[in-house]
Coordinates of C-alpha atoms in Angstrom, one line a residue:
Chain A
M1 CA 7.6 -13.5 -5.7
S2 CA 8.6 -15.8 -2.9
Q3 CA 11.9 -16.2 -0.8
P4 CA 14.4 -15.7 -3.6
E5 CA 12.8 -12.3 -4.6
S6 CA 12.7 -11.1 -1.0
A7 CA 16.3 -11.9 -0.8
V8 CA 16.7 -9.8 -3.8
A9 CA 15.1 -7.0 -2.1
D10 CA 17.5 -7.5 0.8
A11 CA 20.3 -7.3 -1.7
Q12 CA 18.8 -4.1 -3.1
A13 CA 18.6 -2.7 0.4
G14 CA 22.2 -3.7 0.9
D15 CA 23.4 -1.8 -2.1
R16 CA 22.3 1.4 -0.4
G17 CA 25.7 1.7 1.3
G18 CA 25.9 2.9 4.9
A19 CA 25.3 0.2 7.6
T20 CA 24.3 -3.0 5.7
P21 CA 24.5 -6.6 6.8
M22 CA 28.0 -7.9 6.0
K23 CA 28.4 -11.0 3.9
G24 CA 27.0 -14.1 5.6
E25 CA 25.8 -12.1 8.6
S26 CA 22.4 -13.0 9.7
L27 CA 19.8 -10.3 10.1
A28 CA 19.6 -11.2 13.7
A29 CA 23.4 -10.6 14.3
F30 CA 23.1 -7.5 12.2
A31 CA 20.3 -6.1 14.3
E32 CA 22.4 -7.0 17.5
R33 CA 25.5 -5.3 16.2
H34 CA 23.4 -2.1 15.9
G35 CA 21.9 -2.4 19.2
L36 CA 18.4 -3.0 18.1
R37 CA 16.0 -5.0 20.3
R38 CA 13.1 -7.3 19.6
S39 CA 10.1 -5.2 19.6
I40 CA 7.9 -7.7 21.2
A41 CA 9.8 -9.1 24.3
R42 CA 8.3 -9.6 27.6
P43 CA 9.7 -7.0 30.0
A44 CA 11.3 -8.1 33.2
L45 CA 9.1 -8.0 36.2
P46 CA 10.3 -4.9 37.9
V47 CA 10.2 -3.1 34.5
Y48 CA 6.8 -4.3 34.0
L49 CA 5.5 -3.1 37.4
R50 CA 7.1 0.3 36.6
Q51 CA 5.3 0.4 33.3
L52 CA 2.0 -0.4 35.1
W53 CA 2.6 2.3 37.5
Q54 CA 3.3 4.8 34.7
R55 CA 0.0 3.8 33.0
R56 CA -2.0 4.3 36.3
H57 CA -3.8 7.3 34.8
F58 CA -4.9 5.3 31.9
I59 CA -6.1 2.5 34.1
V60 CA -8.2 4.9 36.3
T61 CA -9.7 6.7 33.4
Y62 CA -10.4 3.7 31.5
A63 CA -12.2 2.2 34.4
T64 CA -14.3 5.4 35.0
S65 CA -15.1 5.8 31.4
R66 CA -16.3 2.2 31.1
N67 CA -18.6 2.8 34.1
L68 CA -19.9 6.0 32.5
S69 CA -20.3 4.5 29.2
K70 CA -22.1 1.3 30.5
Y71 CA -25.3 3.0 31.7
S72 CA -25.4 5.9 29.3
N73 CA -28.2 4.5 27.3
S74 CA -30.5 3.6 30.2
V75 CA -33.1 6.0 31.7
L76 CA -32.0 5.3 35.2
G77 CA -28.3 5.5 34.4
Q78 CA -25.9 5.2 37.2
L79 CA -28.6 4.2 39.5
W80 CA -28.5 0.6 38.2
Q81 CA -25.3 0.1 39.9
V82 CA -27.3 0.1 43.2
I83 CA -30.6 -1.2 41.9
T84 CA -29.1 -4.5 40.3
P85 CA -27.8 -5.9 43.6
L86 CA -30.8 -4.8 45.5
L87 CA -33.1 -6.6 43.2
N88 CA -30.9 -9.6 43.4
A89 CA -31.1 -9.5 47.2
A90 CA -34.8 -9.0 47.0
V91 CA -35.2 -12.3 45.0
Y92 CA -32.9 -14.2 47.3
W93 CA -34.8 -12.8 50.3
L94 CA -38.1 -14.0 49.0
M95 CA -36.7 -17.5 47.9
F96 CA -34.4 -18.4 50.7
G97 CA -35.5 -16.1 53.6
L98 CA -39.2 -16.5 53.2
I99 CA -40.0 -19.7 51.3
L100 CA -37.2 -21.8 52.5
G101 CA -37.3 -20.4 56.0
Q102 CA -33.6 -19.2 56.4
K103 CA -34.9 -16.1 58.0
D104 CA -35.5 -17.3 61.5
K105 CA -32.7 -19.9 61.6
P106 CA -29.9 -19.5 64.2
G107 CA -26.6 -18.1 63.1
V108 CA -27.9 -15.3 60.8
G109 CA -27.7 -12.8 63.7
G110 CA -31.4 -12.3 64.0
N111 CA -31.2 -9.7 61.2
Y112 CA -31.7 -11.7 57.9
T113 CA -32.1 -8.8 55.7
A114 CA -28.7 -7.3 56.7
F115 CA -27.0 -10.8 56.7
L116 CA -28.3 -11.5 53.2
I117 CA -27.6 -8.2 51.6
T118 CA -24.1 -8.1 53.1
G119 CA -23.4 -11.5 51.6
V120 CA -24.9 -10.5 48.1
M121 CA -22.8 -7.4 47.9
V122 CA -19.5 -9.0 49.0
F123 CA -20.1 -11.9 46.7
T124 CA -21.2 -9.7 43.8
F125 CA -17.9 -7.7 43.9
T126 CA -15.9 -10.9 43.5
Q127 CA -18.3 -12.4 41.0
R128 CA -18.3 -9.4 38.7
S129 CA -14.4 -8.9 38.9
V130 CA -13.9 -12.4 37.8
L131 CA -16.5 -12.2 35.0
G132 CA -15.1 -8.9 33.8
G133 CA -11.5 -10.1 34.2
A134 CA -12.2 -13.1 31.9
K135 CA -13.3 -10.7 29.1
S136 CA -10.8 -8.0 29.8
V137 CA -8.2 -9.3 27.3
S138 CA -10.4 -11.2 24.8
S139 CA -12.9 -8.3 24.2
N140 CA -10.2 -5.7 24.0
L141 CA -8.1 -7.3 21.1
S142 CA -8.4 -4.4 18.9
L143 CA -7.0 -2.2 21.7
I144 CA -4.2 -4.6 22.3
R145 CA -3.5 -4.7 18.5
A146 CA -3.3 -0.8 18.3
L147 CA -1.4 0.5 21.3
H148 CA 1.4 -0.2 23.6
F149 CA 0.7 -0.7 27.3
P150 CA 1.3 -3.4 29.9
R151 CA -1.6 -5.7 29.2
A152 CA -2.2 -6.2 33.0
S153 CA -3.6 -2.8 32.8
L154 CA -6.9 -4.3 31.4
P155 CA -7.8 -6.7 34.1
L156 CA -6.6 -4.1 36.6
A157 CA -9.0 -1.5 35.0
Y158 CA -11.9 -4.0 35.1
T159 CA -11.3 -4.8 38.8
L160 CA -11.1 -1.0 39.5
Q161 CA -14.3 -0.5 37.7
E162 CA -16.0 -3.0 39.9
L163 CA -14.5 -1.4 42.9
Q164 CA -16.0 2.0 41.9
Q165 CA -19.3 0.3 41.5
L166 CA -19.0 -1.3 45.0
G167 CA -18.6 2.2 46.4
W168 CA -22.3 2.8 45.7
S169 CA -23.3 -0.6 46.9
M170 CA -21.4 -0.1 50.2
A171 CA -23.3 3.1 50.8
V172 CA -26.7 1.4 50.2
L173 CA -25.4 -1.6 52.4
I174 CA -24.5 0.5 55.3
A175 CA -27.8 2.5 55.1
I176 CA -29.7 -0.8 55.1
V177 CA -27.6 -2.2 58.1
L178 CA -28.3 1.0 60.0
V179 CA -32.1 1.1 59.2
T180 CA -32.2 -2.7 60.3
G181 CA -31.0 -1.7 63.7
E182 CA -27.3 -2.4 63.9
P183 CA -25.3 0.0 65.9
V184 CA -22.3 1.8 64.6
T185 CA -19.1 0.3 66.3
W186 CA -15.4 0.9 66.2
L187 CA -15.1 -2.2 64.2
W188 CA -16.3 -0.3 61.2
L189 CA -13.0 1.3 60.9
L190 CA -11.8 -2.2 59.6
I191 CA -14.2 -2.0 56.7
P192 CA -11.6 -0.5 54.4
V193 CA -9.2 -3.3 55.4
A194 CA -11.8 -5.9 54.5
L195 CA -12.4 -4.2 51.1
L196 CA -8.6 -3.9 50.4
L197 CA -8.0 -7.6 51.0
Q198 CA -11.0 -8.5 48.9
T199 CA -10.0 -6.2 46.0
L200 CA -6.5 -7.7 46.0
F201 CA -7.9 -11.2 45.9
N202 CA -10.3 -10.2 43.1
L203 CA -7.4 -8.6 41.1
G204 CA -5.5 -11.8 41.3
A205 CA -8.4 -13.8 40.2
A206 CA -9.1 -11.5 37.4
L207 CA -5.6 -11.6 36.1
M208 CA -5.7 -15.4 36.2
V209 CA -8.9 -15.8 34.3
A210 CA -7.9 -12.9 31.9
R211 CA -5.1 -15.1 30.7
I212 CA -7.3 -18.2 30.4
G213 CA -10.1 -16.3 28.7
A214 CA -7.6 -14.7 26.2
F215 CA -6.9 -18.1 24.7
V216 CA -9.8 -20.3 25.6
R217 CA -13.0 -18.5 24.6
D218 CA -15.2 -21.3 26.0
V219 CA -14.3 -20.1 29.5
N220 CA -16.9 -17.3 29.1
Q221 CA -19.7 -19.9 28.7
L222 CA -18.3 -21.9 31.5
L223 CA -17.6 -19.2 34.1
P224 CA -21.2 -18.3 35.0
F225 CA -21.9 -21.9 36.1
A226 CA -18.7 -22.0 38.2
L227 CA -19.7 -18.7 39.8
R228 CA -23.1 -19.8 40.5
T229 CA -21.9 -23.0 42.3
W230 CA -19.4 -20.8 44.2
L231 CA -22.3 -18.4 45.2
Y232 CA -24.2 -21.3 46.6
A233 CA -21.3 -22.8 48.3
S234 CA -20.3 -19.6 50.0
G235 CA -23.0 -19.1 52.6
V236 CA -24.5 -16.0 51.0
F237 CA -28.0 -16.8 52.1
Y238 CA -27.4 -19.2 54.9
S239 CA -25.0 -19.6 57.7
I240 CA -22.4 -22.3 56.8
Q241 CA -21.9 -23.0 60.4
E242 CA -25.5 -23.9 61.2
Q243 CA -26.5 -25.4 57.8
T244 CA -23.7 -27.8 57.5
K245 CA -24.0 -29.5 60.9
G246 CA -23.7 -33.2 60.6
L247 CA -21.8 -33.1 57.3
P248 CA -18.2 -34.4 57.1
E249 CA -15.7 -32.1 58.9
L250 CA -13.7 -31.7 55.8
L251 CA -16.4 -30.5 53.6
R252 CA -17.4 -27.9 56.3
W253 CA -13.8 -26.7 56.5
V254 CA -13.4 -26.4 52.7
L255 CA -16.7 -24.3 52.5
E256 CA -15.4 -22.0 55.4
V257 CA -11.9 -21.4 54.0
N258 CA -13.1 -20.6 50.5
P259 CA -12.2 -17.1 49.7
A260 CA -15.7 -15.8 49.1
A261 CA -17.0 -17.2 52.3
A262 CA -14.1 -15.8 54.2
Y263 CA -14.6 -12.2 52.9
I264 CA -18.3 -12.5 53.6
Q265 CA -17.7 -13.7 57.1
F266 CA -15.2 -10.8 57.7
M267 CA -17.8 -8.1 56.6
R268 CA -20.6 -9.7 58.5
D269 CA -18.4 -9.8 61.7
L270 CA -17.8 -6.1 61.3
L271 CA -21.4 -5.0 60.4
I272 CA -23.8 -7.4 61.9
F273 CA -22.3 -9.7 64.5
E274 CA -20.3 -6.8 66.1
Q275 CA -17.3 -9.0 66.9
A276 CA -13.7 -8.8 65.8
P277 CA -13.0 -11.3 63.0
S278 CA -11.5 -14.5 64.4
A279 CA -7.9 -15.5 63.7
V280 CA -8.9 -18.1 61.2
T281 CA -10.9 -15.4 59.3
W282 CA -8.1 -13.0 59.3
I283 CA -5.5 -15.6 58.3
T284 CA -7.7 -16.9 55.5
C285 CA -8.5 -13.5 54.1
V286 CA -4.9 -12.3 54.1
F287 CA -3.8 -15.7 52.6
W288 CA -6.1 -15.7 49.7
A289 CA -5.4 -12.0 48.9
V290 CA -1.6 -12.5 48.9
C291 CA -1.7 -15.9 47.2
A292 CA -4.1 -14.8 44.4
L293 CA -2.3 -11.6 43.7
I294 CA 1.1 -13.1 43.4
V295 CA 0.1 -16.2 41.4
G296 CA -2.4 -14.3 39.3
F297 CA 0.0 -11.6 38.5
L298 CA 3.0 -13.9 37.5
Y299 CA 0.7 -16.2 35.5
F300 CA -0.7 -13.2 33.5
W301 CA 2.8 -11.7 33.0
L302 CA 4.3 -14.9 31.7
A303 CA 2.1 -14.7 28.6
E304 CA 2.5 -10.9 28.2
E305 CA 3.9 -11.1 24.6
K306 CA 1.3 -13.4 23.3
Y307 CA -2.0 -11.5 24.1
G308 CA -2.4 -9.8 20.6
R309 CA -2.8 -13.2 18.8
G310 CA -6.1 -13.9 20.2
Chain B
M1 CA 15.7 9.8 31.2
A2 CA 13.3 12.5 29.9
E3 CA 16.1 14.6 28.9
L4 CA 17.8 11.7 27.0
T5 CA 14.6 11.1 25.2
K6 CA 14.4 14.8 24.3
E7 CA 17.9 14.9 23.2
R8 CA 17.4 11.8 21.0
S9 CA 14.3 13.1 19.4
Q10 CA 16.3 16.3 18.8
V11 CA 18.8 14.3 17.0
A12 CA 16.2 12.5 15.3
L13 CA 14.7 15.6 14.2
E14 CA 17.8 17.0 12.6
E15 CA 18.7 13.6 11.1
G16 CA 15.2 13.4 9.8
K17 CA 15.5 16.8 8.1
A18 CA 19.0 15.9 6.6
A19 CA 17.5 12.6 5.3
Q20 CA 14.8 14.5 3.6
E21 CA 17.0 16.7 1.7
V22 CA 19.1 13.7 0.5
V23 CA 16.1 11.6 -0.3
R24 CA 17.4 10.6 -3.7
A25 CA 20.9 10.0 -2.5
P26 CA 20.6 6.7 -0.7
E27 CA 24.4 6.2 -0.2
K28 CA 24.2 8.6 2.8
R29 CA 21.7 6.2 4.6
G30 CA 22.2 6.2 8.3
K31 CA 21.7 3.8 11.1
P32 CA 19.3 0.9 10.8
T33 CA 16.2 1.4 12.9
V34 CA 14.0 -1.6 12.0
V35 CA 15.1 -5.0 11.0
V36 CA 12.6 -7.5 10.0
D37 CA 13.9 -11.1 9.9
N38 CA 12.0 -13.7 8.0
L39 CA 8.7 -12.7 9.7
H40 CA 5.7 -14.9 9.8
I41 CA 2.4 -13.9 11.4
V42 CA -0.4 -16.3 12.0
Y43 CA -3.4 -15.1 13.8
R44 CA -6.8 -16.6 14.8
V45 CA -10.1 -15.3 13.8
Y46 CA -13.3 -16.4 15.7
G47 CA -16.7 -16.6 14.6
A48 CA -16.1 -17.1 10.8
A49 CA -18.2 -20.1 10.3
S50 CA -19.2 -20.5 6.7
V51 CA -22.8 -20.8 5.4
H52 CA -22.8 -24.6 4.8
E53 CA -21.4 -25.5 8.3
K54 CA -24.4 -25.0 10.4
G55 CA -23.5 -24.0 13.8
N56 CA -25.8 -26.3 15.8
A57 CA -24.8 -28.4 18.8
A58 CA -25.0 -31.8 17.0
N59 CA -22.4 -30.7 14.4
A60 CA -20.1 -29.3 17.2
L61 CA -20.4 -32.7 18.9
M62 CA -19.5 -34.5 15.7
R63 CA -16.5 -32.3 15.2
I64 CA -15.3 -33.0 18.7
L65 CA -15.7 -36.8 18.0
R66 CA -13.9 -36.6 14.8
R67 CA -11.2 -34.5 16.4
Q68 CA -11.7 -31.5 14.0
G69 CA -10.9 -28.0 15.1
R70 CA -13.6 -25.5 15.6
P71 CA -14.9 -24.1 12.4
Q72 CA -15.5 -20.8 14.1
M73 CA -11.8 -20.5 14.6
K74 CA -9.7 -19.8 11.5
E75 CA -6.0 -19.3 11.3
V76 CA -5.0 -16.6 8.9
H77 CA -1.4 -16.8 7.7
A78 CA -1.1 -13.0 6.9
V79 CA 2.7 -12.5 6.5
K80 CA 4.8 -15.3 5.1
G81 CA 8.5 -14.7 5.5
V82 CA 9.1 -11.1 5.2
S83 CA 12.7 -9.6 5.7
F84 CA 14.0 -6.1 5.1
V85 CA 16.1 -3.4 6.9
A86 CA 14.8 0.2 7.3
Y87 CA 17.2 3.1 8.0
H88 CA 17.0 6.3 9.8
G89 CA 15.2 8.8 7.7
D90 CA 13.5 6.4 5.6
A91 CA 9.8 7.1 4.8
I92 CA 8.6 3.7 3.6
G93 CA 5.4 3.3 1.7
I94 CA 3.8 0.0 1.9
I95 CA 1.4 -0.8 -1.0
G96 CA -0.5 -4.0 -2.1
R97 CA -4.0 -5.2 -2.6
N98 CA -6.5 -5.6 0.2
G99 CA -5.6 -8.5 2.4
S100 CA -2.1 -8.7 1.2
G101 CA -0.8 -8.4 4.9
K102 CA 0.1 -4.6 4.9
S103 CA -1.6 -3.7 8.1
T104 CA -0.6 -7.0 9.8
L105 CA 3.1 -6.2 8.9
L106 CA 2.6 -2.7 10.3
R107 CA 1.2 -4.1 13.5
A108 CA 4.0 -6.7 13.8
I109 CA 6.6 -3.9 13.4
A110 CA 4.9 -2.0 16.1
G111 CA 5.3 -5.1 18.3
L112 CA 1.5 -5.5 18.8
L113 CA 1.2 -8.9 17.0
P114 CA 3.5 -11.6 18.3
P115 CA 5.5 -13.3 15.5
T116 CA 4.7 -16.8 14.8
K117 CA 8.3 -17.3 13.3
G118 CA 11.1 -14.9 12.7
A119 CA 11.6 -11.6 14.6
V120 CA 11.4 -7.8 14.4
Y121 CA 14.3 -5.8 16.0
T122 CA 13.7 -2.1 16.5
D123 CA 15.5 0.9 17.8
G124 CA 13.2 2.5 20.3
Q125 CA 9.5 1.9 20.5
P126 CA 7.6 2.0 17.2
S127 CA 4.1 3.5 17.5
L128 CA 1.2 3.0 15.3
L129 CA -0.8 6.1 14.6
G130 CA -4.0 4.7 15.8
V131 CA -6.0 5.3 19.0
N132 CA -9.5 4.5 17.8
A133 CA -9.8 1.2 19.8
A134 CA -9.4 3.0 23.0
L135 CA -12.2 5.6 22.4
M136 CA -15.8 5.0 23.6
K137 CA -18.6 6.3 21.4
D138 CA -21.0 6.9 24.2
L139 CA -18.7 9.4 25.9
T140 CA -18.1 13.0 25.1
G141 CA -15.3 14.2 22.8
E142 CA -13.8 15.8 25.9
R143 CA -13.5 12.5 27.8
N144 CA -12.4 10.6 24.8
I145 CA -9.6 13.2 24.2
V146 CA -8.4 12.6 27.8
L147 CA -8.8 8.7 27.5
G148 CA -7.0 8.6 24.2
C149 CA -4.1 10.6 25.4
Y150 CA -3.6 8.4 28.6
A151 CA -4.0 5.3 26.3
M152 CA -1.0 6.6 24.3
G153 CA 0.9 6.9 27.4
M154 CA 0.8 10.6 28.1
T155 CA 1.1 12.2 31.5
P156 CA -1.6 14.4 33.0
A157 CA 0.6 17.4 32.3
Q158 CA 1.0 16.5 28.7
V159 CA -2.7 16.0 28.3
R160 CA -3.5 19.4 29.7
E161 CA -0.9 20.9 27.3
K162 CA -2.2 19.2 24.2
Y163 CA -6.0 19.3 25.0
D164 CA -6.7 22.6 23.2
E165 CA -4.5 21.9 20.3
I166 CA -6.2 18.7 19.7
V167 CA -9.8 20.4 19.9
E168 CA -8.5 23.1 17.6
F169 CA -6.9 20.8 15.1
S170 CA -10.0 18.5 14.9
G171 CA -12.2 21.6 14.3
I172 CA -15.2 20.1 16.2
D173 CA -15.8 23.1 18.4
E174 CA -18.7 22.8 20.7
F175 CA -19.3 19.2 19.6
V176 CA -16.6 18.3 22.0
N177 CA -19.3 18.4 24.7
L178 CA -21.4 15.8 23.0
P179 CA -21.0 12.1 22.8
M180 CA -19.0 10.8 19.9
S181 CA -21.9 8.7 18.7
A182 CA -23.7 12.1 17.8
Y183 CA -20.7 12.9 15.5
S184 CA -20.8 12.7 11.7
S185 CA -18.3 10.1 10.4
G186 CA -16.0 12.9 9.2
M187 CA -16.0 14.7 12.5
G188 CA -15.2 11.4 14.3
A189 CA -12.4 10.6 11.9
R190 CA -11.0 14.1 12.5
L191 CA -11.1 13.9 16.2
R192 CA -9.5 10.4 16.1
F193 CA -6.6 11.7 13.9
A194 CA -6.2 14.7 16.0
I195 CA -5.8 12.6 19.1
A196 CA -3.5 10.0 17.5
S197 CA -1.2 12.6 16.1
A198 CA -0.8 14.6 19.2
K199 CA 2.3 12.5 20.3
T200 CA 5.7 12.4 18.9
H201 CA 7.3 9.1 18.0
D202 CA 10.6 7.5 17.2
V203 CA 9.5 5.1 14.6
L204 CA 6.0 6.0 13.2
L205 CA 3.5 3.7 11.6
I206 CA 0.5 5.2 9.7
D207 CA -2.1 3.1 8.5
E208 CA -4.7 4.7 6.1
A209 CA -5.0 7.8 8.1
L210 CA -5.3 10.1 5.2
A211 CA -8.4 9.0 3.5
T212 CA -10.8 10.8 5.8
G213 CA -12.3 14.2 6.1
D214 CA -13.0 17.1 3.8
R215 CA -10.4 18.8 1.5
E216 CA -9.4 21.4 4.1
F217 CA -8.8 18.7 6.7
K218 CA -6.9 16.5 4.3
R219 CA -4.5 19.3 3.6
K220 CA -4.1 19.9 7.3
S221 CA -3.6 16.3 8.1
Q222 CA -1.0 15.9 5.3
E223 CA 0.8 18.8 6.7
R224 CA 0.7 17.2 10.1
I225 CA 2.0 13.9 8.8
R226 CA 4.9 15.7 7.0
Q227 CA 5.8 17.3 10.3
M228 CA 5.7 14.0 12.2
R229 CA 7.9 12.5 9.6
E230 CA 10.5 15.2 10.2
E231 CA 10.3 14.4 13.9
A232 CA 10.4 10.7 13.7
G233 CA 13.4 8.7 12.6
T234 CA 11.6 6.4 10.4
V235 CA 8.1 6.4 9.0
F236 CA 6.0 3.6 7.5
L237 CA 2.9 4.5 5.6
V238 CA 0.2 2.2 4.4
A239 CA -2.0 3.8 1.8
H240 CA -4.2 2.9 -1.2
N241 CA -3.7 6.4 -2.5
L242 CA -0.5 6.2 -4.6
D243 CA -0.2 9.9 -4.9
V244 CA 0.3 10.2 -1.2
I245 CA 3.0 7.5 -1.3
E246 CA 4.8 9.2 -4.1
E247 CA 4.8 12.6 -2.5
T248 CA 5.8 11.3 1.1
C249 CA 8.1 8.2 0.7
N250 CA 11.6 7.6 -0.5
R251 CA 11.2 3.8 -0.6
V252 CA 8.3 1.6 -1.4
I253 CA 7.6 -2.1 -0.4
W254 CA 5.0 -3.9 -2.5
M255 CA 3.3 -6.6 -0.5
H256 CA 1.5 -9.5 -2.3
K257 CA -0.2 -12.4 -0.6
G258 CA 1.8 -11.9 2.5
K259 CA 5.3 -11.6 0.8
I260 CA 7.4 -8.9 -0.5
K261 CA 7.0 -8.7 -4.2
M262 CA 9.2 -5.7 -4.8
D263 CA 11.2 -3.3 -2.6
G264 CA 13.0 -0.1 -3.9
D265 CA 12.7 3.3 -5.3
P266 CA 9.2 4.8 -5.4
D267 CA 9.3 5.4 -9.2
K268 CA 10.3 1.8 -10.0
V269 CA 7.9 0.0 -7.7
L270 CA 4.9 2.2 -8.3
A271 CA 5.4 1.9 -12.1
A272 CA 5.5 -1.8 -11.7
Y273 CA 2.6 -1.8 -9.4
T274 CA 0.3 0.2 -11.7
K275 CA 1.3 -1.9 -14.7
N276 CA 0.2 -5.1 -12.7

């Protein structure tokens, strides 16, 4: 029934002839002699990257399918991808623009509607990627326990899903920017660069919170608060430059180099202020993208073999 | 690389056939394909608070103060020190009561559940015949076929090649254009089995796939499993239906409360199991 009997079972298996463990040979050594490998070992980094690349079709299809399935039960369907951020922007416009009077402050470029919506759309992209990433492993345990694939596919697919949604939001954003009287400039050619950098950052962040969320479920309760604090600190509905005058330099600096604020600044420079992003903005945006991606990816990969346990 | 795999599966095919013919002559057993070495699996289950532990905030606070673990998180010691060696050409049936650790053992062999202690060594990548978790009920059968195939690691060319075969085998016809939530449970099961069995494997793990569908489909799926067994080097089969085990397997492992109670010829083990 217990250990002795399973040893008996081994002995029985051993009686079968052919290749059997030799006397005194451990099963591990026996397995090695026959070239068997541990079935759950973390692949080396280059192998892992290659496996991810091989799974690209799965990642894309999974992201698309999730997007399709998400709104399949609502009447307006895919339209919600655009309506939700617009409704959010409308609430903020009412609260911060009208009631708290940010609308006519300097530093918003004289076009508060475009200023606000740009901020909301850009921040929402990061916010949703992080929220999705945190759940990407923990809510897909059954998938992880059923099939083999590099687990980083999941946070990757969730980030991609948000990127697909952003496509719609960007179209609306650009329409609003044009309607509110901003001209089309050559700077708009940099929009894909801005989105690429932000996507890389989001991916890194999603990978990081995916690992944390996989083992500490409480993160899902905590994250919304963290993200809301981040939202208020990132100058989505006010100009950090103007609003923080008189505060300690260090605090102002921290607010301005925070990744969300940097990506918002980058996009506003292109769409509203019609100026090339400053060197500081460039450096901040690239720095966060590269840093988050490398750190997030390594951090996620290091726990690759543990994700099934939940 | 691809050619090598092909060659290997060709070899596996021939050896598999050979092994089938000598099913009752175990001395001709080949190379080991799976070695399970003193395997322990503990996994966590969330949200399993019992009735008398009320889940309110005051209790949660008290637990933290008393340094007790969360009641919602239970650890399940599902497999407790299992060791065995499986050989090329083996078709191993795993039997046992509900909760005896059969499915967990299978998942551990597939490398999907990390061992808490001990190890599983395999030749090639064992795959579980199960794709259900990747499918989405709100999407059409068509999209789910593509999604499921990609989830199992197929290439676009392979998906195109297998698509018609999957639709045909599942027999869902025009329902393929409807969301899976509109399917009857039998239809859903048929489609899932058709997708899952569309791929060839080195070491194949089958978990209760046979209990679904009508008589016609049962016959078809048993035929398909027999085919897959010939293609794969080693097959593990979990089933409650002992007839299936008796027909398909040349070795049976009896799991009881996370341990191996008996391991050997189907006749002997099944006789002991039914007597129990």
